[in-house]
Coordinates of C-alpha atoms in Angstrom, one line a residue:
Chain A
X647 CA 80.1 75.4 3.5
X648 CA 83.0 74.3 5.9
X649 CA 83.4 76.0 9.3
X650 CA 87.1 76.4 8.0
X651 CA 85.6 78.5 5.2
X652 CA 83.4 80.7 7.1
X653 CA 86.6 81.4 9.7
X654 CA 88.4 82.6 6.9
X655 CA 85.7 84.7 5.1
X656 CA 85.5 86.6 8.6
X657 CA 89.1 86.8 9.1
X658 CA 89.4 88.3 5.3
X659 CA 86.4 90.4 5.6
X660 CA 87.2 91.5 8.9
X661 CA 83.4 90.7 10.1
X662 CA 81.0 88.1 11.3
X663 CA 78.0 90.5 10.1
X664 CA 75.3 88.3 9.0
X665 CA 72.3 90.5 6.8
X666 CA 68.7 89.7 7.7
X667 CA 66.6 90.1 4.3
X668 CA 63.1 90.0 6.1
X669 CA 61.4 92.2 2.8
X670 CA 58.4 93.8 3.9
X671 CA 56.8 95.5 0.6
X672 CA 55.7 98.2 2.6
X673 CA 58.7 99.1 3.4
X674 CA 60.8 99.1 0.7
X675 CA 61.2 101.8 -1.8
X676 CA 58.3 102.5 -3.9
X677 CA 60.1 102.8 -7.1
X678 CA 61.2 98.9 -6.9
X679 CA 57.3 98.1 -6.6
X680 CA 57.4 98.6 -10.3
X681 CA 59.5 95.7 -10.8
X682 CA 57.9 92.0 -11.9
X683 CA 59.2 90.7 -8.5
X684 CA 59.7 93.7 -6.3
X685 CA 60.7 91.4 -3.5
X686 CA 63.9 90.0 -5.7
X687 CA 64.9 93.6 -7.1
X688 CA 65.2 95.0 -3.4
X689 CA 67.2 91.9 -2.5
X690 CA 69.4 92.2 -5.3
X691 CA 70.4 95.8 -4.5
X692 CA 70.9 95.1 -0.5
X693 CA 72.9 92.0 -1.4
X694 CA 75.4 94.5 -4.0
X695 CA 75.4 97.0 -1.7
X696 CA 76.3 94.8 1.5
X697 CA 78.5 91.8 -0.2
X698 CA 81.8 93.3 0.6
X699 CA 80.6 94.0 4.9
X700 CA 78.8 90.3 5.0
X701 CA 80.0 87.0 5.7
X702 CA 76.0 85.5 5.6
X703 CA 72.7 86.4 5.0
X704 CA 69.8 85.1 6.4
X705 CA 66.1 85.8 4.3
X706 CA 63.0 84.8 7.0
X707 CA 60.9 82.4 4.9
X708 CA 58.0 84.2 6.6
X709 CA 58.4 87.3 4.9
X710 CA 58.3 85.3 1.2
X711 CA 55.8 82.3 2.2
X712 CA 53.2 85.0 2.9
X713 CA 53.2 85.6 -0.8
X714 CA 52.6 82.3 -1.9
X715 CA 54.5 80.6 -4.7
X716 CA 55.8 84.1 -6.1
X717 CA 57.1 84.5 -2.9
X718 CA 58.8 80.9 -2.9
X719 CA 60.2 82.1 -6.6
X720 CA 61.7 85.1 -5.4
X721 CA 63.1 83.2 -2.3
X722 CA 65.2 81.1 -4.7
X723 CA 65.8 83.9 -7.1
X724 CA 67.7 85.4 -4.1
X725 CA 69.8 82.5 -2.9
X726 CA 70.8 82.0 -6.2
X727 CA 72.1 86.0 -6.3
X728 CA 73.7 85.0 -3.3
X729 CA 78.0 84.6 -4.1
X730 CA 78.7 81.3 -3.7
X731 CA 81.2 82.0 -0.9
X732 CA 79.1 83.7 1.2
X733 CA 76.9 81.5 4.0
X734 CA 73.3 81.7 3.2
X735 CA 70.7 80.8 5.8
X736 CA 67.2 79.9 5.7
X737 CA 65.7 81.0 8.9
X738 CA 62.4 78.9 8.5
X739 CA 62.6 77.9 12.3
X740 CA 61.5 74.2 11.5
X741 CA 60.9 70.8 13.6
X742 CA 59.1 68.0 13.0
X743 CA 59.0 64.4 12.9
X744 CA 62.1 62.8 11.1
X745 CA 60.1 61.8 8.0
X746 CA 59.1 65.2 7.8
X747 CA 61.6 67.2 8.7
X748 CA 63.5 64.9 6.2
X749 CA 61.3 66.9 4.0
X750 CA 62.1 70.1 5.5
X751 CA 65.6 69.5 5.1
X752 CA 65.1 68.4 1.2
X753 CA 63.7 71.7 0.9
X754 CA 65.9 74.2 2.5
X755 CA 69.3 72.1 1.5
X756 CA 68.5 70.4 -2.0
X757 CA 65.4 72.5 -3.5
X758 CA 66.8 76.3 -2.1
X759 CA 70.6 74.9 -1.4
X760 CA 71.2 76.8 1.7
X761 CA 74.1 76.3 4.0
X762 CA 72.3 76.4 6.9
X763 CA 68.7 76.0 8.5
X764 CA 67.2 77.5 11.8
X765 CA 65.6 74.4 13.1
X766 CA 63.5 74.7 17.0
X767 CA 64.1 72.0 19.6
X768 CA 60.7 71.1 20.9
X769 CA 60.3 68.0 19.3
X770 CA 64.0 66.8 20.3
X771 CA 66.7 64.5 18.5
X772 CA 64.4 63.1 15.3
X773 CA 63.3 66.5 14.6
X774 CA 66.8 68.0 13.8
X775 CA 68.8 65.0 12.6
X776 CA 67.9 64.8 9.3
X777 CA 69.1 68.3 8.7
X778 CA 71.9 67.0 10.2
X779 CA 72.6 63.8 8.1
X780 CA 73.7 66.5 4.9
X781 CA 77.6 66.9 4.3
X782 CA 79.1 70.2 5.2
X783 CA 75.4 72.0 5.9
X784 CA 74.2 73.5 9.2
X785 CA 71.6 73.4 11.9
X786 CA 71.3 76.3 13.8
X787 CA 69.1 75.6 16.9
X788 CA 66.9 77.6 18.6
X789 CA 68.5 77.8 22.5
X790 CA 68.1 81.3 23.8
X791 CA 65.8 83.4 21.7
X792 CA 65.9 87.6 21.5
X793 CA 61.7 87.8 22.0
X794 CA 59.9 88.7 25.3
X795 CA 58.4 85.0 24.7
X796 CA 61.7 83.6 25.6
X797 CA 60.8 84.2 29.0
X798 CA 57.6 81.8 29.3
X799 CA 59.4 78.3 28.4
X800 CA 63.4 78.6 27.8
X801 CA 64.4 79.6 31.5
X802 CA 62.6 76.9 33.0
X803 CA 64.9 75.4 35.9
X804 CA 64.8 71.6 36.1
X805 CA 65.5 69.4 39.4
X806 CA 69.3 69.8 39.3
X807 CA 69.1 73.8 38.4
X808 CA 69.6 73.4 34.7
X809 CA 67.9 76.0 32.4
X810 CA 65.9 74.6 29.1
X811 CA 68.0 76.9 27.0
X812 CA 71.1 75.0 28.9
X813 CA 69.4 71.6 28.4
X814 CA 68.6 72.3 24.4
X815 CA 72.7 73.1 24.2
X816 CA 73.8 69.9 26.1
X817 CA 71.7 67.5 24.9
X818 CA 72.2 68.6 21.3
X819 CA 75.5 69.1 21.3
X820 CA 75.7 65.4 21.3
X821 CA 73.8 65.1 18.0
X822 CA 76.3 67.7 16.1
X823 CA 79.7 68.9 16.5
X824 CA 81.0 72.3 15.8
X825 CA 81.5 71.7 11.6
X826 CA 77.1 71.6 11.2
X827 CA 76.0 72.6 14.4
X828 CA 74.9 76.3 15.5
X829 CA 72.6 78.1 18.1
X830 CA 70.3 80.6 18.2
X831 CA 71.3 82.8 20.9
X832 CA 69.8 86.0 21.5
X833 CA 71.9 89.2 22.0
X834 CA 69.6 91.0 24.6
X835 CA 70.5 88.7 27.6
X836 CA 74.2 89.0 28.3
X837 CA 74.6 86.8 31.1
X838 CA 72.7 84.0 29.5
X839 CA 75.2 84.4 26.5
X840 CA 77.9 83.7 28.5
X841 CA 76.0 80.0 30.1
X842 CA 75.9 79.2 26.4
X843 CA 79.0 79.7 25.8
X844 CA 80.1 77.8 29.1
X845 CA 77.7 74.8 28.0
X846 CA 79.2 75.0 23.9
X847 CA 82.6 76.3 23.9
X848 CA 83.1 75.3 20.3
X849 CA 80.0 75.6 18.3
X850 CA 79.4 79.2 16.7
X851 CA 76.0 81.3 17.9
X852 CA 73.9 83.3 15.4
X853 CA 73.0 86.3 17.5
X854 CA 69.6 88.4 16.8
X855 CA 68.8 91.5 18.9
X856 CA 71.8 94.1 18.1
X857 CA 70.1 97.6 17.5
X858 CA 66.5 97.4 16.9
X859 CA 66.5 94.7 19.6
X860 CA 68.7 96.3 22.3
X861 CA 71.1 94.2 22.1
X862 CA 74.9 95.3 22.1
X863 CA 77.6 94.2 20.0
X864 CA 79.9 94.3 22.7
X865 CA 78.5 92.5 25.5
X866 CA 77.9 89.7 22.5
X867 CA 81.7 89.8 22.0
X868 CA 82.3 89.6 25.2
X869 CA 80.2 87.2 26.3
X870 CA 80.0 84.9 23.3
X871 CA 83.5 84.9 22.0
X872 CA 85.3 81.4 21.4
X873 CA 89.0 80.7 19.8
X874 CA 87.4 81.0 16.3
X875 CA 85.1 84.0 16.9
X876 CA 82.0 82.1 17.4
X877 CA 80.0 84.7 16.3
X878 CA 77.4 85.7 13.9
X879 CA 75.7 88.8 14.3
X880 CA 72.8 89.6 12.2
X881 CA 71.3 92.8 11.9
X882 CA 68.0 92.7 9.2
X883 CA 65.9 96.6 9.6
X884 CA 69.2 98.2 10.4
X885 CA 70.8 97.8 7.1
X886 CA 67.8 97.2 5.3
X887 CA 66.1 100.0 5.6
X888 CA 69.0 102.9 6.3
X889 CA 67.9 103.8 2.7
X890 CA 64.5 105.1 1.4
X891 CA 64.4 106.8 -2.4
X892 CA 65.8 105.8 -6.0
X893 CA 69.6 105.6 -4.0
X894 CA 68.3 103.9 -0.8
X895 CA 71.6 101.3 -1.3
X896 CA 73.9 104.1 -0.8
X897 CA 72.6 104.8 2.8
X898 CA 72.2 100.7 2.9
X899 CA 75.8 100.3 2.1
X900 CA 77.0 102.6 4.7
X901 CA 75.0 101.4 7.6
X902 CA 76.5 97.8 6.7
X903 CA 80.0 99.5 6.8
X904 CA 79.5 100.7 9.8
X905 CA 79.0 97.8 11.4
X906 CA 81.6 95.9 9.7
X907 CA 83.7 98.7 11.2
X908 CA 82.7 97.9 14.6
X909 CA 83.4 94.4 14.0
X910 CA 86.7 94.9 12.7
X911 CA 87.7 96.9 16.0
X912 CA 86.4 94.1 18.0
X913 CA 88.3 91.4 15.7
X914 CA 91.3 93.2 16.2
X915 CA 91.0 94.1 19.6
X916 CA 90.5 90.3 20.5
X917 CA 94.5 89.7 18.2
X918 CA 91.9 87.4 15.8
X919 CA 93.2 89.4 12.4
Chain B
X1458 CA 35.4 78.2 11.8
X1459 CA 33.6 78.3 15.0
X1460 CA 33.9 75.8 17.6
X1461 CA 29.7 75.2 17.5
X1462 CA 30.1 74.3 13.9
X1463 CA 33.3 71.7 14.5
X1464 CA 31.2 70.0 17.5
X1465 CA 27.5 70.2 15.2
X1466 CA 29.8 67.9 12.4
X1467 CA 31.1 65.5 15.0
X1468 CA 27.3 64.8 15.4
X1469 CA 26.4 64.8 12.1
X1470 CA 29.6 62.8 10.7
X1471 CA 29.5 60.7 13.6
X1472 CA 33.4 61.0 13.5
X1473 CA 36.4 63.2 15.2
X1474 CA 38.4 62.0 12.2
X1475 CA 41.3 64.3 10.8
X1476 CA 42.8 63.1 7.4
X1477 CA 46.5 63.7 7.0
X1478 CA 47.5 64.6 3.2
X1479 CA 51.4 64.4 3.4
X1480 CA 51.4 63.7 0.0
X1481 CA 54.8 61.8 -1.1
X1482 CA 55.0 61.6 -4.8
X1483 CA 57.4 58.2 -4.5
X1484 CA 54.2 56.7 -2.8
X1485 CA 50.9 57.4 -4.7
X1486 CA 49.5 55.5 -7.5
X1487 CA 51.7 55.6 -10.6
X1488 CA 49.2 56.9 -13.3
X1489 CA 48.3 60.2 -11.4
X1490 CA 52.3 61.2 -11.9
X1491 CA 51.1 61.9 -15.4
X1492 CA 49.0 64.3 -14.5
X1493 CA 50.1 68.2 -14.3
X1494 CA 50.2 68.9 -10.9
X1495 CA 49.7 65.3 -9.2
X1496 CA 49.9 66.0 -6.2
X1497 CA 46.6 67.8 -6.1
X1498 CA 44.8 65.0 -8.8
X1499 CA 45.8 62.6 -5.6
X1500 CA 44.7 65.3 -3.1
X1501 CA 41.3 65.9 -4.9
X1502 CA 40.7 61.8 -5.4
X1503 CA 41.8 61.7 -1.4
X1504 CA 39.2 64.0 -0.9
X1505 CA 36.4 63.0 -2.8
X1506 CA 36.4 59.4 -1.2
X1507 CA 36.9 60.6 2.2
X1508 CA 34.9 63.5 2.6
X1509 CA 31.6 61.9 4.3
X1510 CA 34.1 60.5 6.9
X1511 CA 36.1 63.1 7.7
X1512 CA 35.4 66.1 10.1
X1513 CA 39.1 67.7 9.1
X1514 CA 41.9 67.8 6.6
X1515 CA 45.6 68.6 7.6
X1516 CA 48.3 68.6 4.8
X1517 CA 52.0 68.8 6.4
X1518 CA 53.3 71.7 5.0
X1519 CA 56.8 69.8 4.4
X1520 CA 55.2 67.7 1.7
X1521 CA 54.5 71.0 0.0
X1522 CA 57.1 73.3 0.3
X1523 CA 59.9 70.9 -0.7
X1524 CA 58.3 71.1 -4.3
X1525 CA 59.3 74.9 -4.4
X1526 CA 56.8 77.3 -5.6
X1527 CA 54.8 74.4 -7.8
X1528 CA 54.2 72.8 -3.9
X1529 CA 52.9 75.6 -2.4
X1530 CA 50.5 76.4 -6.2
X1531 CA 49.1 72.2 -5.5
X1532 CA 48.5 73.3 -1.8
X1533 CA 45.9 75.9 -2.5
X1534 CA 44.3 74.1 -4.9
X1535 CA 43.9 71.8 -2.4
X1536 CA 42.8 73.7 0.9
X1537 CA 40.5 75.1 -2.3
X1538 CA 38.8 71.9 -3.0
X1539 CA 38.4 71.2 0.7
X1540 CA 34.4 71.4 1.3
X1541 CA 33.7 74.6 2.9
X1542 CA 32.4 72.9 6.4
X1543 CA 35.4 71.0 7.2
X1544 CA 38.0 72.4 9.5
X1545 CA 41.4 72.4 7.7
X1546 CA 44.7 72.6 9.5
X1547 CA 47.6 73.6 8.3
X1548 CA 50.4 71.7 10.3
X1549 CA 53.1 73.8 9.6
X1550 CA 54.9 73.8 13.0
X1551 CA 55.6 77.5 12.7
X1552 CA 56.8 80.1 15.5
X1553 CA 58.9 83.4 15.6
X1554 CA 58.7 86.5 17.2
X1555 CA 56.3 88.6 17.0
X1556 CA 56.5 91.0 13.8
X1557 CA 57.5 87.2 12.0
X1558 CA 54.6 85.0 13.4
X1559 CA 52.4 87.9 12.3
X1560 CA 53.5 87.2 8.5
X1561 CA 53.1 83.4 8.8
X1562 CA 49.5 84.2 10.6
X1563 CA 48.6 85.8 7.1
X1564 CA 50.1 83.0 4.9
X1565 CA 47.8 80.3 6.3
X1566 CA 45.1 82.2 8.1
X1567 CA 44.8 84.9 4.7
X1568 CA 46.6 83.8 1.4
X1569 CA 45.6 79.9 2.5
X1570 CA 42.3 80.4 4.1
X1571 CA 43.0 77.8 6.6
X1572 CA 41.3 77.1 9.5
X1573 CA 44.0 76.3 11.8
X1574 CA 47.7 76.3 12.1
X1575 CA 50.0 74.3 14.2
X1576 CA 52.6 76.1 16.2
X1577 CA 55.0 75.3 18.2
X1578 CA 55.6 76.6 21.8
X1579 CA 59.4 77.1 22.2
X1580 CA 59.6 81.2 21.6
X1581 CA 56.7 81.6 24.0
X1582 CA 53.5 84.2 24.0
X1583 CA 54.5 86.5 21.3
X1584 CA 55.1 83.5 18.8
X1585 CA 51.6 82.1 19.2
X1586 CA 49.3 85.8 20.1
X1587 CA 49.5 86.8 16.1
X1588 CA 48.1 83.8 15.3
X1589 CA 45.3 84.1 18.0
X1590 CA 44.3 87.7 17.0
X1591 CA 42.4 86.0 13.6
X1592 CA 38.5 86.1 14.8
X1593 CA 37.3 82.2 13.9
X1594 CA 40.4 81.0 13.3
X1595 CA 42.6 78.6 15.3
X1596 CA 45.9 77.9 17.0
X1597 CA 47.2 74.4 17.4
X1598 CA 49.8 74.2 20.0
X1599 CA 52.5 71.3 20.2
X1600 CA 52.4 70.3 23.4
X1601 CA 52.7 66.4 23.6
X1602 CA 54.4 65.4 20.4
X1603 CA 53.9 61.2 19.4
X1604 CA 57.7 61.1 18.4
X1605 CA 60.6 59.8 20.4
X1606 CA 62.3 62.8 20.3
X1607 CA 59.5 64.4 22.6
X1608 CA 61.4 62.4 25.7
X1609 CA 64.0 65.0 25.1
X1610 CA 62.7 68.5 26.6
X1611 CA 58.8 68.0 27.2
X1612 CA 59.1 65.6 30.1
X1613 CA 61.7 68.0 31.7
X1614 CA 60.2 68.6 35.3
X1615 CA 60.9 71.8 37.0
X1616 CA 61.3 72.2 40.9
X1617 CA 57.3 72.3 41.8
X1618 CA 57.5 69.0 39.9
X1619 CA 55.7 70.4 36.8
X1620 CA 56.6 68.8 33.8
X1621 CA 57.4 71.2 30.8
X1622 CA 54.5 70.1 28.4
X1623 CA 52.1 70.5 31.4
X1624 CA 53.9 74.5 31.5
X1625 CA 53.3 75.3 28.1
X1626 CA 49.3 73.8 28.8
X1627 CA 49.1 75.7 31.5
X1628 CA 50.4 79.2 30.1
X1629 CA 49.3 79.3 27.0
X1630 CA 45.5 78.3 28.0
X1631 CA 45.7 81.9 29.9
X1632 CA 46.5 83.1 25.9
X1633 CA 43.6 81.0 24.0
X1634 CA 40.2 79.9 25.2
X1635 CA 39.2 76.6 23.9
X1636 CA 36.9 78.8 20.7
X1637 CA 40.4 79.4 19.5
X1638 CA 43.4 77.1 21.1
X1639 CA 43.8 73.4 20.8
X1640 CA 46.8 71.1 21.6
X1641 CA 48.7 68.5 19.7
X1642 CA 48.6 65.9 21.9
X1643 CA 50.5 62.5 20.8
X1644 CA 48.1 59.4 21.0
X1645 CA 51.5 57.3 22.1
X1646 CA 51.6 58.3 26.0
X1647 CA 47.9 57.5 27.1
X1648 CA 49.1 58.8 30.8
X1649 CA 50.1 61.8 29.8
X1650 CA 47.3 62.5 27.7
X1651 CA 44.9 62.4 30.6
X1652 CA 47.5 64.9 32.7
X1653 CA 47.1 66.8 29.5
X1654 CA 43.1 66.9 29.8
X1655 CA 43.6 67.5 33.8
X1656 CA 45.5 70.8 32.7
X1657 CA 43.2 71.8 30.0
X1658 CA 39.2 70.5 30.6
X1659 CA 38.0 72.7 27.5
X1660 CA 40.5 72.4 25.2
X1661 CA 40.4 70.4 21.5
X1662 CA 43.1 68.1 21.4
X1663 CA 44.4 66.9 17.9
X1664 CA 46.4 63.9 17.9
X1665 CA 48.7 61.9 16.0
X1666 CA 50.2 58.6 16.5
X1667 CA 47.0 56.2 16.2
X1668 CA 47.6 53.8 13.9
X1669 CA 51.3 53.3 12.3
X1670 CA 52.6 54.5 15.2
X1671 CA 51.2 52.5 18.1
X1672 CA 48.9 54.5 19.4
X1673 CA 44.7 52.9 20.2
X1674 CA 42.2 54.6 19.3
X1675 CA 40.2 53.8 22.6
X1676 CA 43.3 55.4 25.0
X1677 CA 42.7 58.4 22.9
X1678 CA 38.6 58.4 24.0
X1679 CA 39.2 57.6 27.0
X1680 CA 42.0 59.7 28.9
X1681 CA 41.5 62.4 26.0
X1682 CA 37.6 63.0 26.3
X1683 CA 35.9 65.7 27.3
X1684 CA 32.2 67.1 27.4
X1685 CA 32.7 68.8 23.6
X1686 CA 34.3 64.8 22.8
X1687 CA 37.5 67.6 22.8
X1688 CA 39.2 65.0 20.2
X1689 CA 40.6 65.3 16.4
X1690 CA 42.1 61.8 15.3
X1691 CA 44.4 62.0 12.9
X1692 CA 45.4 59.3 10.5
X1693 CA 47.5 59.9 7.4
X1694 CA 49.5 56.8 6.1
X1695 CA 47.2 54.6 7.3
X1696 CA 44.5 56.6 5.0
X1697 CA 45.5 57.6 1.9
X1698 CA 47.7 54.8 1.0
X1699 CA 45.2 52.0 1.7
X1700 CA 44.8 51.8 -1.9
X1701 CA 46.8 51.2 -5.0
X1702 CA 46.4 51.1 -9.1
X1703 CA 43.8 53.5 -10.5
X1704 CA 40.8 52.5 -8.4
X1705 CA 43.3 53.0 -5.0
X1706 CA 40.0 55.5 -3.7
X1707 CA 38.1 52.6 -3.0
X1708 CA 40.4 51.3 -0.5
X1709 CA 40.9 54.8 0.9
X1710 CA 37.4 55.3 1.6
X1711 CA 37.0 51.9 2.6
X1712 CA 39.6 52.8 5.4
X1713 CA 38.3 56.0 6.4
X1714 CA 35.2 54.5 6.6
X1715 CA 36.3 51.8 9.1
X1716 CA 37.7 54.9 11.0
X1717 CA 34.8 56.2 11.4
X1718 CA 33.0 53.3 12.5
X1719 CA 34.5 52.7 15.0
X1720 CA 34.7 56.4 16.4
X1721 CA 30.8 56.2 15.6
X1722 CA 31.1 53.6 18.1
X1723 CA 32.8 55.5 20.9
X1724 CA 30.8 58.4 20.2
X1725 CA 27.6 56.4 21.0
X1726 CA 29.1 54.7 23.7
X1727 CA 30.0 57.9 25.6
X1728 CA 26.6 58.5 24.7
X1729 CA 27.3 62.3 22.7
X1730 CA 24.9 60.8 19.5

């Protein structure tokens, strides 16, 4: 997808809500466990129930690789559900060498055809360029992640005061420009938002840690807003689970609403629709 | 597997030898592609002719997954066939938070039966503890990666002069004892390898880069040895394509073999058989 694309889906949505489908069979509804592939029915029915509140939705492989190669099938069952103009993301945090994240890439872009992959920096510049080298698909980089472990590593201050999170946005931002380049930037730490933002004024942020988290969806528009919004917010147990019983989507649907809501305010309220 | 057992078939193998099975199917010998599945056929022929050499087996998960769901069925089969006393690694590179890492901890540690799983540091304790919980099982941290992209955020030195790989050795060894926590430690930068030992005296160290990458087997012994030898070697291309045409086992065991001779060598040399 083209970031001109994904602007416009927000502006005519009226929201940068991005759905997390992390499907944990013990939490969804019991009736669906009935199903062949209990992990595709439940994704079906959040992605009906969300499609008109969502501008992208972002399945953790870890939640279908633990299954093996049914959960690799449903995986692709689901992206292929997915409307075509809606931005899918594979959140498979990946890295590795560049002949095998070439590979990674191949999977997530070719095999699954996402839009977009979340990719961490450890391994630096050959790790993350192949996903880069695909026509109008995305990296999104880990820089500033919503977990207590964020703490040990990614606030490390170097010589002339720079952060690592600060580092991984400079340096990168020289290996992709705003049309396939994204970060990872955590919604719990509102003053590290806004560094971000300082350090990558034009590239878009996926933003974890509203609700569950802690995190608030106004300190993340204030902090992380840019001239095109710059935002995607995601919110996975939130909506996914809102709904228990045969008509759990009706509760899911709402809870999406809601928040779509709350982002049309703040679209408005920043003159952006 | 415990970390008696690993040492005991050092001894026994006279070897620290870790066979690499990224399997690309533009690469292996033409006749197994009319197999099924051949990317197991080459796995199991790999295997077979390696076997008495080897002390470990580590397939790159990339080479899997990017055959979908039929990737992922050939990579059971394979961690299957794998003799029961050799330590197999799943490189997989993975980290999340929490909650997530705790699902990939039960796709290679449960579904997979691995031994070990490679993980990388970036998201910090929470990422890596899931994986740490399994009794007998093993976490491989990325510390010192062999790639050029590693000059990117591991060298970065912070104000007490620490350099970040050195950190993430020095934290995480308060998370893992050296029963259940090695480090990927890149056989190209035979300096930092022995600040890498200095920081962790106990620890295993895997590491890539001998061989097609520049790295000598002998730096590896010698800044990288410890008391335990401390040292997987790992050698892929260099393995399992020696050979071509339908006898191409011979000239993969005949290559593992000269491996292992010569870390026969060093192990009698530094006297441990």
């Amino acid at each position: 997808m083209k970031l001109e694309n994904l602007i416009q889906n927000i502006k005519q949505k009226q929201s940068f809500l991005c759905v997390g489908l992390d499907v944990d069979l013990e939490k969804i509804p019991a009736h669906l466990l009935e199903f062949e592939d209990p992990i595709f029915e439940f994704n079906k029915r959040i992605i009906d129930a969300t499609k008109d509140y969502a501008v992208a939705y972002k399945p953790n492989i870890a939640f279908y690789e633990c299954h093996g190669s049914k959960g690799w099938d449903a995986l692709k069952k689901t992206v292929d559900y997915i409307p075509e103009d809606i931005f899918t993301i594979a959140d498979a945090k990946r890295g590795d060498i560049g002949n095998t994240s070439h590979y990674y890439a191949k999977t997530f872009f070719e095999y699954l055809n996402f839009d977009a992959v979340t990719v961490a920096p450890y391994m630096g510049v050959d790790s993350v360029t192949p996903f880069l080298e695909y026509k109008d698909k995305w990296v999104i980089l880990l820089a500033l992640t919503s977990n207590k472990g964020a703490l040990d590593f990614q606030f490390t201050t170097d010589i002339k005061g720079e952060q690592l999170f600060e580092k991984v946005v400079r340096k990168s931002s020289e290996w992709g420009d705003a049309s396939k380049l994204m970060y990872v930037v955590g919604a719990t730490r509102k003053e590290s938002i806004e560094k971000v933002r300082a350090a990558s004024p034009n590239h878009f942020f996926l933003v974890p840690g509203v609700g569950a988290q802690g995190g608030s969806l106004e300190d993340v528009a204030n902090y992380g807003w840019n001239d095109n919004c710059g935002l995607l917010v995601n919110s996975s147990r939130g909506i996914i689970y809102a709904g228990q019983g045969v008509n759990f989507d009706k509760e899911v649907k709402l809870a999406a609403k809601n928040i779509q809501s709350e982002m049309a305010a703040i679209l408005k309220s920043k003159h952006f629709i």
